[in-house]
XYZ file of C-alpha atoms in Angstrom:
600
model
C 72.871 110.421 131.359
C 74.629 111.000 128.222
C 74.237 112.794 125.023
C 72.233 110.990 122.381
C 74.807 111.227 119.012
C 73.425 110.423 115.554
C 74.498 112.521 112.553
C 73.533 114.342 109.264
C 74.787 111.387 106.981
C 78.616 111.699 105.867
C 78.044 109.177 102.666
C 75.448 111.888 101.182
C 78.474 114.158 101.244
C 80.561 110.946 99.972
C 78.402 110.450 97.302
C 78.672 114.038 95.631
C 82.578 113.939 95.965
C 82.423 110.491 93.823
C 80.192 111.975 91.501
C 82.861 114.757 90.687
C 84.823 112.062 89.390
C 82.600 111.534 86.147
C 83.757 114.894 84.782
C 84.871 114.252 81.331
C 88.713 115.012 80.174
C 90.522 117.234 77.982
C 90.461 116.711 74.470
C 94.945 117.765 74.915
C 97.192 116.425 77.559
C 96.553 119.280 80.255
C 95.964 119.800 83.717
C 92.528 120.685 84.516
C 91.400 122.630 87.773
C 88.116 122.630 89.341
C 86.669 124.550 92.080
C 84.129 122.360 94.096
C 81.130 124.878 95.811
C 78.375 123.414 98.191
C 75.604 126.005 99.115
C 78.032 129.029 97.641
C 80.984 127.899 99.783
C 84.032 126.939 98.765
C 84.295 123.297 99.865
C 86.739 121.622 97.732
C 89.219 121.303 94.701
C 89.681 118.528 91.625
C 92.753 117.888 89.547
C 92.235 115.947 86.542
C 94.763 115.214 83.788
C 94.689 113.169 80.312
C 97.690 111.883 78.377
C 99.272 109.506 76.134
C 101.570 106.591 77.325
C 102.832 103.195 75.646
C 102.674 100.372 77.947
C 103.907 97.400 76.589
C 104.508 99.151 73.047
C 100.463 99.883 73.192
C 99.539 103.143 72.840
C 97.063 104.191 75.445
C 95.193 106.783 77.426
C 95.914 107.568 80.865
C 93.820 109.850 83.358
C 94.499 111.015 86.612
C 91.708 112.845 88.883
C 92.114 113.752 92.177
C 89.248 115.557 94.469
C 89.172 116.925 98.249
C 86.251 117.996 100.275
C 87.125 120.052 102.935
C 83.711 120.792 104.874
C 82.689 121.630 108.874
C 80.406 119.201 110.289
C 78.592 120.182 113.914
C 81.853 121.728 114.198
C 84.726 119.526 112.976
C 86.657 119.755 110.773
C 86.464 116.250 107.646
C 88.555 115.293 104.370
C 87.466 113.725 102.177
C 89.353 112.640 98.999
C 89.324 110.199 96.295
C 92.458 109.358 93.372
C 91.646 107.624 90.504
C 94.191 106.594 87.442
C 92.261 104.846 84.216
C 93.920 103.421 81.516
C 91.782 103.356 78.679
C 92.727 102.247 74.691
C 93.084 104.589 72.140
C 89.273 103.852 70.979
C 88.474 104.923 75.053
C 87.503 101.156 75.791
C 88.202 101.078 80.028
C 90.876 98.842 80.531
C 91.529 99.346 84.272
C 90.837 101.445 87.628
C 92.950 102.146 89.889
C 91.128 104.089 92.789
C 91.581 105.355 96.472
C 89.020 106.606 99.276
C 89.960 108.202 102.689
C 86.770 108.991 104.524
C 89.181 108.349 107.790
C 92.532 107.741 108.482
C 92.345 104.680 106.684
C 92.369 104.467 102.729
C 90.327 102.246 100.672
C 91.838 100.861 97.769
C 90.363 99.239 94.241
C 91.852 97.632 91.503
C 89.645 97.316 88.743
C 90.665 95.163 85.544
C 88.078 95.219 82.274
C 87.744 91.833 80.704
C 85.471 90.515 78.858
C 81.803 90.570 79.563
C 83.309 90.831 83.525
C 85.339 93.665 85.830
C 87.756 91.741 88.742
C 87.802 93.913 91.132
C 90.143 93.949 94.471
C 89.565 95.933 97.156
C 92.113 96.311 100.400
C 92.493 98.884 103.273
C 95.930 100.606 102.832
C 98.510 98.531 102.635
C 97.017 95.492 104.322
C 97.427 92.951 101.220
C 95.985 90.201 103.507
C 92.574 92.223 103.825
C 92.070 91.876 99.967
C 88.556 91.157 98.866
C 87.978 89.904 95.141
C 85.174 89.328 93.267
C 83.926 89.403 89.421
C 81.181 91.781 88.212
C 79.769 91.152 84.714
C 78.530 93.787 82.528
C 77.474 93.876 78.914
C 78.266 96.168 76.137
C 81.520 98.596 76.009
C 82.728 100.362 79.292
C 84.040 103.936 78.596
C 87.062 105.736 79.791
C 87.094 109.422 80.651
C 88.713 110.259 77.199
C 85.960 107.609 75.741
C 83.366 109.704 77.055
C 84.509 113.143 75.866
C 85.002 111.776 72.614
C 81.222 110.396 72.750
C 80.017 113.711 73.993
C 81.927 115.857 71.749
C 80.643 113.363 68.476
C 77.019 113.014 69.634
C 76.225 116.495 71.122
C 75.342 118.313 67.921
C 72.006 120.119 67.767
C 69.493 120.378 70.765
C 67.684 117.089 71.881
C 70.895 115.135 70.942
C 71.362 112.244 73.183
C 74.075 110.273 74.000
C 75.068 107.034 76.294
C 77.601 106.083 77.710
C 78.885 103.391 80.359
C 81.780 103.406 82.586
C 82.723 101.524 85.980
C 83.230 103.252 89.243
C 84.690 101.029 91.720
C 83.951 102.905 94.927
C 80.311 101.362 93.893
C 81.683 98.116 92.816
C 79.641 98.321 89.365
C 78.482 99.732 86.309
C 77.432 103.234 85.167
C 75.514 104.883 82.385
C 75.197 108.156 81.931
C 72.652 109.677 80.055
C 73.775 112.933 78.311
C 70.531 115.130 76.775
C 71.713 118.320 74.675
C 69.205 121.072 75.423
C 70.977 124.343 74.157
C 73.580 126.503 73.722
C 73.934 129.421 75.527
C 76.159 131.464 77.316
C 78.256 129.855 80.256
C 76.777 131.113 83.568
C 79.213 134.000 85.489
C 81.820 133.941 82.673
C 84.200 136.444 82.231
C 84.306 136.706 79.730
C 80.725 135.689 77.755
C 81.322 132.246 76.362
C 79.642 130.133 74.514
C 78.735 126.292 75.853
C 76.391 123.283 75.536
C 74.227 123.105 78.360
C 73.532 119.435 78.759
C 71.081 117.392 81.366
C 73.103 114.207 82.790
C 71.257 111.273 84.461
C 73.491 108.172 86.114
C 71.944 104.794 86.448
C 73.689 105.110 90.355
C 71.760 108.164 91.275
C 67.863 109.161 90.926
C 68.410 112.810 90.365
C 69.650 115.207 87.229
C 72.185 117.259 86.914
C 73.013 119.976 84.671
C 76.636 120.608 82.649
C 78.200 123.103 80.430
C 80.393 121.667 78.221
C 82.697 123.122 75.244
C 82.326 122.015 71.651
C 84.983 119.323 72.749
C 82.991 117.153 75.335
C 84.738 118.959 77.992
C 83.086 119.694 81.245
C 83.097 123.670 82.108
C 80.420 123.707 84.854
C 78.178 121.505 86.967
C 75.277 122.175 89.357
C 73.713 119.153 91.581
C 71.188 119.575 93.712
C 71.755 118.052 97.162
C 70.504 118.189 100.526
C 72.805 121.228 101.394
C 72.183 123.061 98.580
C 73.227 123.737 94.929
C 76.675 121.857 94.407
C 78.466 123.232 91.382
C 82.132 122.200 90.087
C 83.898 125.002 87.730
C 86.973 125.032 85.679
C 89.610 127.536 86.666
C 93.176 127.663 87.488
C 95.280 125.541 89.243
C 96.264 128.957 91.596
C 92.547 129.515 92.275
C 92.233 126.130 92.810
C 94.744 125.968 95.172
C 93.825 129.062 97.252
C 91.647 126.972 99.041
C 93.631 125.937 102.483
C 92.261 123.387 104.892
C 90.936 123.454 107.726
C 90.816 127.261 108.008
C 88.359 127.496 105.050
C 86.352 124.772 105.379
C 83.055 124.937 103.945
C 80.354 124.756 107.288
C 77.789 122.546 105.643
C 74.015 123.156 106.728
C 73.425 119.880 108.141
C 69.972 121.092 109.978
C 68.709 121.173 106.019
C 69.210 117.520 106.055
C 66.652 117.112 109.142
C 63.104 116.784 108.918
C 61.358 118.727 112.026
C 58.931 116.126 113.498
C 55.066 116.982 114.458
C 55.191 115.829 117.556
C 57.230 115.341 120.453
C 57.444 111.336 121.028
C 57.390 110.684 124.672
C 60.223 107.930 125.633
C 61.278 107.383 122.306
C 63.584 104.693 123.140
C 61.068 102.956 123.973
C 58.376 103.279 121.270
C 56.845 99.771 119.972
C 55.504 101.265 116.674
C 55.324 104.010 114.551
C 53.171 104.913 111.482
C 54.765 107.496 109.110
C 53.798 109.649 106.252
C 56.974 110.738 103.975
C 57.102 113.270 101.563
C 60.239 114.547 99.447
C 61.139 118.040 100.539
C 63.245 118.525 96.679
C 61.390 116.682 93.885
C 65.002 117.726 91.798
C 66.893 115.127 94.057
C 64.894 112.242 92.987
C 61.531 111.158 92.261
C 61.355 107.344 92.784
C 60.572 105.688 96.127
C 63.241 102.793 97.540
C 61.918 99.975 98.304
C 61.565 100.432 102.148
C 59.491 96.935 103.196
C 62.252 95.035 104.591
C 62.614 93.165 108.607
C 59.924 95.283 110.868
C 58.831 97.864 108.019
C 55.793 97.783 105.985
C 55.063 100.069 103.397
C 50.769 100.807 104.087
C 50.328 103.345 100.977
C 52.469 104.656 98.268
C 51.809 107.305 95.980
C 54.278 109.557 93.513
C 54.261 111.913 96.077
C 54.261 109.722 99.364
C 54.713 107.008 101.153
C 52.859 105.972 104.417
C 55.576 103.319 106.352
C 54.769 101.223 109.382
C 57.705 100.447 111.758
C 57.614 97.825 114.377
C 60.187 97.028 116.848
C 61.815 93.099 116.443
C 62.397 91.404 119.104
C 63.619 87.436 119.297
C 61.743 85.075 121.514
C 63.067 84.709 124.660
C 65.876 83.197 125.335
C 66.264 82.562 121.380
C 69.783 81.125 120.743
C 71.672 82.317 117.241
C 72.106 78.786 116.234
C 68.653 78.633 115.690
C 67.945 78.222 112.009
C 65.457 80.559 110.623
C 61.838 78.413 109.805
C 62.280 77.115 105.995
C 65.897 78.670 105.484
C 68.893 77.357 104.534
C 71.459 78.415 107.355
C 73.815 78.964 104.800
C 71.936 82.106 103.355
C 73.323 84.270 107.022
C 76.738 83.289 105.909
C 77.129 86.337 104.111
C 76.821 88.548 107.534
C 79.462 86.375 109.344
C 82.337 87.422 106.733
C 85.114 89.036 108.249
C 85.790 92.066 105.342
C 87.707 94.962 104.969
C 85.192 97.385 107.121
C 84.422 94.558 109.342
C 87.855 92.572 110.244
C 86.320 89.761 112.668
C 90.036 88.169 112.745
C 91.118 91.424 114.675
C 93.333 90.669 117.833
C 92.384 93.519 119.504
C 88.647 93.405 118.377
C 88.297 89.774 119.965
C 89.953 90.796 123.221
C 87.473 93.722 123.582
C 84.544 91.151 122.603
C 85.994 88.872 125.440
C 85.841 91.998 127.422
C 82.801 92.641 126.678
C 81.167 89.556 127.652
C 83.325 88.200 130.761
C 82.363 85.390 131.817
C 78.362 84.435 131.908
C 76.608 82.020 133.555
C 75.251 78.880 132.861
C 71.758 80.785 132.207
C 73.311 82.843 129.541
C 75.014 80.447 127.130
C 71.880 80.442 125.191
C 70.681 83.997 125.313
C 71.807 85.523 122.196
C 70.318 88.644 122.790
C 71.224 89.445 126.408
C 75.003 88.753 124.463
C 74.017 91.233 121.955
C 72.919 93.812 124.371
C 76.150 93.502 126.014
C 77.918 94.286 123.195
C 76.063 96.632 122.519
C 76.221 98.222 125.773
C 80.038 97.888 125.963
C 80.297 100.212 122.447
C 78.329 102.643 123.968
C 80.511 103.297 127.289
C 84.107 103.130 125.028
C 83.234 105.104 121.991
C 83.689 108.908 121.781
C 81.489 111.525 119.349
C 83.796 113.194 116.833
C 82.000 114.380 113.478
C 85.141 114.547 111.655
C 85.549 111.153 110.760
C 83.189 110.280 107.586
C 83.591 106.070 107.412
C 86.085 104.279 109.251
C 86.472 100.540 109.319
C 86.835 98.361 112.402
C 90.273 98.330 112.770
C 90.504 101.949 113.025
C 87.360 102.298 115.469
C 88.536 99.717 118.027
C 91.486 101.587 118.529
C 90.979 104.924 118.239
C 87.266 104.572 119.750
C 85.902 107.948 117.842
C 83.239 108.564 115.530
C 80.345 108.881 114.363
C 76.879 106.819 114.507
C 78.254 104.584 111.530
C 81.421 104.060 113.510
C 79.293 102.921 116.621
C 77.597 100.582 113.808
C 80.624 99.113 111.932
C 82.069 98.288 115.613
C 79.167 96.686 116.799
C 78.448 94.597 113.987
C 82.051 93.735 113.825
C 81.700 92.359 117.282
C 78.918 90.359 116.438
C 80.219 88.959 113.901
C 83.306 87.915 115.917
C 80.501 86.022 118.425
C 79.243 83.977 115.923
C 76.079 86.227 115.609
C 75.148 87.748 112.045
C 74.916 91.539 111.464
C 74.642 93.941 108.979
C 74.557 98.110 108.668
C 71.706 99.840 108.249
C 71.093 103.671 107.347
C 68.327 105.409 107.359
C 66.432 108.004 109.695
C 66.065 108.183 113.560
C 63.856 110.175 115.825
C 66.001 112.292 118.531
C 64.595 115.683 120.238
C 61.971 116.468 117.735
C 64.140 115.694 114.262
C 64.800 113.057 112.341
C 67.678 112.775 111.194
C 70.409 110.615 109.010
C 71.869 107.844 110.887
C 73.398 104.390 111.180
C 72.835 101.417 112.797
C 72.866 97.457 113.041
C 70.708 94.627 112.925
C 71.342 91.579 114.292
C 70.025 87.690 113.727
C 69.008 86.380 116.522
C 66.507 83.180 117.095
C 65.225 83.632 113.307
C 64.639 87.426 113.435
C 66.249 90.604 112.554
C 66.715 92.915 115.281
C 67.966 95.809 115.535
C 70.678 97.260 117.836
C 71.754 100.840 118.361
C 75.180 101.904 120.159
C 74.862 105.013 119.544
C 71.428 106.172 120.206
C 70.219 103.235 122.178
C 67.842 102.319 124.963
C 66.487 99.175 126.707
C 66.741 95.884 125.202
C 66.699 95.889 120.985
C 66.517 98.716 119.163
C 63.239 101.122 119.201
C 60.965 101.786 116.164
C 60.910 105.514 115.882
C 63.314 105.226 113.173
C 63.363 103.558 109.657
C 66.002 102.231 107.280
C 66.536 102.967 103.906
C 69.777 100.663 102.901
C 70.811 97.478 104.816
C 74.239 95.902 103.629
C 76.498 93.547 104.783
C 79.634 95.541 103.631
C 81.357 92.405 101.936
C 81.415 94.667 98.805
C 82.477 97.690 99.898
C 80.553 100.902 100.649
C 78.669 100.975 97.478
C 75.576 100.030 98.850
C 75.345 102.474 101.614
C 76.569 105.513 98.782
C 74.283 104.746 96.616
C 71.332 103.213 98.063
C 68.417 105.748 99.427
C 70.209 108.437 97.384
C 67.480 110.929 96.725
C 65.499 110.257 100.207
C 68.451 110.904 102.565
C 68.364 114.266 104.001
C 65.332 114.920 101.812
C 62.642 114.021 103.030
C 59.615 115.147 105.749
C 58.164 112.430 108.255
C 54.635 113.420 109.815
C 54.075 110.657 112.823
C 50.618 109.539 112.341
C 50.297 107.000 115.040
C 53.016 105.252 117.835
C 52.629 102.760 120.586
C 54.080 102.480 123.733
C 54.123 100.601 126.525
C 50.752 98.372 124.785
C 48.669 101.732 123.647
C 48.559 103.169 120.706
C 48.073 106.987 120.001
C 46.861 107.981 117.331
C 48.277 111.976 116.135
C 46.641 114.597 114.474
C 49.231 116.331 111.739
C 47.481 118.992 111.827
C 47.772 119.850 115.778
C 50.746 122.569 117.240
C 53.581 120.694 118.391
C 52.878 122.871 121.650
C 50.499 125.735 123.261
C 51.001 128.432 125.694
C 48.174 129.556 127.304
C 48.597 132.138 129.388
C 50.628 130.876 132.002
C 50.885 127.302 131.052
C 52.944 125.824 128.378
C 51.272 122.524 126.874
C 53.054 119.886 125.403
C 50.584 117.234 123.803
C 53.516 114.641 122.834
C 55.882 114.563 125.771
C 51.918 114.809 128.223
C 53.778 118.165 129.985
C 52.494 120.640 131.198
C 54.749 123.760 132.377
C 53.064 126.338 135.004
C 55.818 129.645 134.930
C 56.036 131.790 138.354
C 55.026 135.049 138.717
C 56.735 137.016 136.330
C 58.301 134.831 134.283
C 58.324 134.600 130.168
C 58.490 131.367 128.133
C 61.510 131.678 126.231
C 63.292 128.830 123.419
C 60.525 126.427 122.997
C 61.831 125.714 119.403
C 65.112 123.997 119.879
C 65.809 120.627 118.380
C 68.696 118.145 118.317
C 71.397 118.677 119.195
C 70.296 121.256 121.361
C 68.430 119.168 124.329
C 66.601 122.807 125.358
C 62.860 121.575 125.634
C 62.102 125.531 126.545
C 63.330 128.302 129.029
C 61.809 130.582 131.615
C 63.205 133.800 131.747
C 62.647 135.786 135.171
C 62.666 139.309 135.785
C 65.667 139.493 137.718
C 67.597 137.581 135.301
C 66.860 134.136 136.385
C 66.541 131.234 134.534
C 64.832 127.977 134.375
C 65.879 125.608 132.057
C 63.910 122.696 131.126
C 65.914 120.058 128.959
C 64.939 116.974 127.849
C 67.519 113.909 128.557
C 68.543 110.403 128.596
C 70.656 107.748 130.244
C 72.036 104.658 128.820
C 70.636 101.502 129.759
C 71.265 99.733 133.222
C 71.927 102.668 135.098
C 69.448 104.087 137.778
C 67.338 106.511 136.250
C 67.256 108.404 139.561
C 70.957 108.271 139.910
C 71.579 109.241 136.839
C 69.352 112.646 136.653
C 71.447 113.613 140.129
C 74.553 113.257 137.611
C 73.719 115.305 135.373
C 72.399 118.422 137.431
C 75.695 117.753 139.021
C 76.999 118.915 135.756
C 74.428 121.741 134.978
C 74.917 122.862 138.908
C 78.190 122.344 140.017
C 77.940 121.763 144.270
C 74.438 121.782 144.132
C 73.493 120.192 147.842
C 71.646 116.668 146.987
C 68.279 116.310 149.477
């Protein structure tokens, strides 16, 4: 058996250390210190600073920012930082971006250069020159430059129900951003010692469904933030570079309430591995985080109902018909169209000596039966991920590279390795997020999907089960990473860790069941505990109490029986990865639970 590992999504946490970076500047060449809070703990720092220079006998604007996260996830220890130096014209027209991410041990770089009408943008993964990715992104109208936007703020922010907009370009997200500024008062700065006076403004970005509320002095610069987020109020302050600094990782990391980010299913699903189909209600848990739905229809999902306040999804499992070979071409499209997810990129390096030895690892040698099964090659990948990679919640996003050699991570690790893989095979693949079902949560996670025989199908190393992928889960963003991360930062923002999902219906094994929200997830009664989902029913000895019937992932603890002599029974509910014995495999792990325990 082993221990089924998704994870509270990293990128939500990703996403609000980007957003930091919109704070406006100084109106005066000085450093600027910010305090970063998530859910009243200190998790993080920015350094900002705005000055003149002369390049080329041009007189210009310059701005550096720097920001670190420092934050405990299911008890790790993560960084997370992001530089950024933008040279802007004295007018605060953008002229370029120069930006960093390290989400691992691995940085990703950006060059961003304005011209006109179009940004060319460059993105590598250190110092790897030869993994540089270009491409040109048009935009229209001016692009703004942190000094640009204070100077907008500061000239348009007058009297309450001002408005001003502004664009800029954040690279992380390869593309355009306005930001929609809204004056609503002034009034005292909140906790300042002492009182002072500031604009409290309401900020929208085109990248991100929900608001957000600044302070800002008569200058356009930023005092104070607060974002909502699925871990609670987020606020950035100014203060000074010693209180700033006071902050010293690991020791103080902020420990980040990831169990707000799951939703607590109604029911126990029974073999959820294997679950054919699923209908879902959703609801948003925080209205302030967004109120717009994502398109969710997409390969196996179908969106039944949707209303401003929810969404009723249908998710069926894809499978490929047997003995479908990739080279098939998808009915009435152009093969070309899945060239896209066979790129080797920077989070998915196909051309990777050590990743094609593992793939030839992977897949030995089959037989003449197996050229042409492109899923039973899948599965093996998938399979071999599995057994090599190890669970560590400190890394946030790592590329290929780094995975296949350090085998750690996360879920989206698992992903960007096996898609990687696939991609090496010949087989197209892409990264999903989105929600999976695991010990009575759902909960942010990662995954792939594969094309195989004219169908998308899904594939799971690190919550996976026999053959492709099940359907009690749900994706919210697929991308094929060839630009970056910016569709999985910004995509499902708003829904991810926000939402509640009430199974109405599944199938399994060719019936369908058909689930009453309204029912207990379990009963006791009297002796007898009840468990409509899971079809369990627990008789206690003599004596005995019911004890810990609430846990959820990642505590496996489906409930305990306490005796009176200080005995107890634990029941747990398990797994074991595909291809082993089940029977073999449950005398494994009570091994572990009961160390020379006699085997009858």
């Amino acid at each position: 058996m082993h221990k089924r590992r998704p994870a509270a999504s990293a990128l939500a946490v990703a996403w609000l250390l980007l957003n930091i970076g919109l704070i406006a500047s100084a109106a005066q060449p000085e450093d600027e210190w910010y305090v970063v809070r998530i859910a009243g703990q200190r998790a993080g720092t920015m350094h900002q600073r705005t000055e003149r220079v002369v390049r080329e006998g041009v007189p210009l604007f310059r701005t550096k920012a720097e920001s670190l996260l420092t934050i405990s996830r299911l008890g790790a220890g993560m960084e997370l930082r992001t530089s950024s130096t933008c040279l802007e014209t004295e007018a605060g027209d953008l002229l370029e971006v120069v930006s960093e991410l390290q989400f691992s041990t691995v940085p990703m770089k950006s060059e961003a250069r304005v011209e006109d009408g179009h940004v060319v943008l460059k993105s590598y993964l250190g110092d790897n020159l030869s993994s540089v990715a270009e491409r040109t992104i048009p935009f229209s109208g001016r692009l703004l430059g942190p000094e640009g936007i204070r100077r907008a703020s500061e000239a348009g922010l007058k009297n309450p129900g001002d408005t001003v907009i502004v664009q800029s370009f954040l690279p992380e997200l390869s593309k355009p951003v306005t930001v929609t500024q809204v004056l609503e008062g002034v009034e005292l700065l909140p906790e300042s010692v002492p009182p002072r006076e500031a604009l409290r403004v309401t900020e929208t970005n085109s990248a991100y469904p929900r608001k957000r509320t600044a302070w800002l002095d008569r200058s356009g610069r930023t005092l104070f933030s607060s974002d909502a987020s699925p871990f609670g109020e987020m606020t950035t302050r100014l203060t000074t570079r010693e209180d700033a600094l006071s902050l010293s990782a690991p020791v103080d990391a902020a420990v980040l309430p990831f169990e707000q980010a799951l939703a607590r299913s109604n029911i126990r699903l029974p073999q959820a591995r294997s679950i054919d189909a699923v209908t879902l209600r959703l609801e948003r848990r925080n209205p302030a985080l967004g109120s717009d739905w994502t398109d969710l229809s997409g390969p196996g999902q179908t969106v039944l109902e949707k209303t401003a306040d929810h969404l009723i999804l249908k998710v069926e499992r894809s499978s490929p018909a047997p003995q479908a070979s990739v080279e098939e071409p998808p009915a009435g499209q152009d093969p070309a169209d899945l060239d896209e997810f066979l790129r080797s990129n920077q989070y998915l390096d196909t051309q990777d000596e050590v990743l094609l030895k593992a793939v030839q690892e992977a897949l030995g040698r089959p037989g003449p039966e197996e050229l042409g099964d492109a899923l039973g090659k899948a599965l093996r990948l998938e399979n071999w991920v599995t057994g090599r990679m190890k669970f560590d919640a400190g890394i946030a996003f790592a590329p290929s590279r780094e995975v296949i050699r350090n085998a750690r991570g996360t879920c989206a690790e698992h992903a960007v390795l096996l898609a990687a893989m696939l991609r090496a095979t010949g087989i197209p693949s892409r990264i999903l997020t989105g929600y999976v079902y695991l010990n009575g949560v759902w909960g942010g996670h990662a995954w792939v999907e594969a094309r195989l025989g004219g169908a998308w199908v899904g594939l799971d190393a690190a919550v996976n089960g026999p053959g492709p992928a099940d359907a009690a889960r749900f994706a919210l963003v697929r991308s094929s990473l060839n630009d970056g991360l910016g569709e999985l930062l910004s995509g499902g923002q708003g829904l991810l860790g926000n939402l509640q999902v009430t199974v109405l219906s599944y199938a399994l094994d060719g019936r369908t069941a058909v689930v009453d929200p309204a029912a207990p997830l379990y009963a006791v009664e009297e002796n007898l505990y009840i468990n409509p989902g899971l079809g369990l029913r627990v008789l206690k000895p003599s004596g005995f109490v019911f004890e810990n019937m609430d846990g959820i992932w990642p505590d496996n603890t489906l409930l305990v029986m306490e005796g009176p002599n200080g005995e107890t029974i634990r029941i747990l509910q398990d797994a074991w990865r595909p291809g082993r014995d089940p029977e073999e495999s449950a005398y494994l792990r009570l091994g572990d639970l009961v160390p020379g325990g006699r085997r009858s």
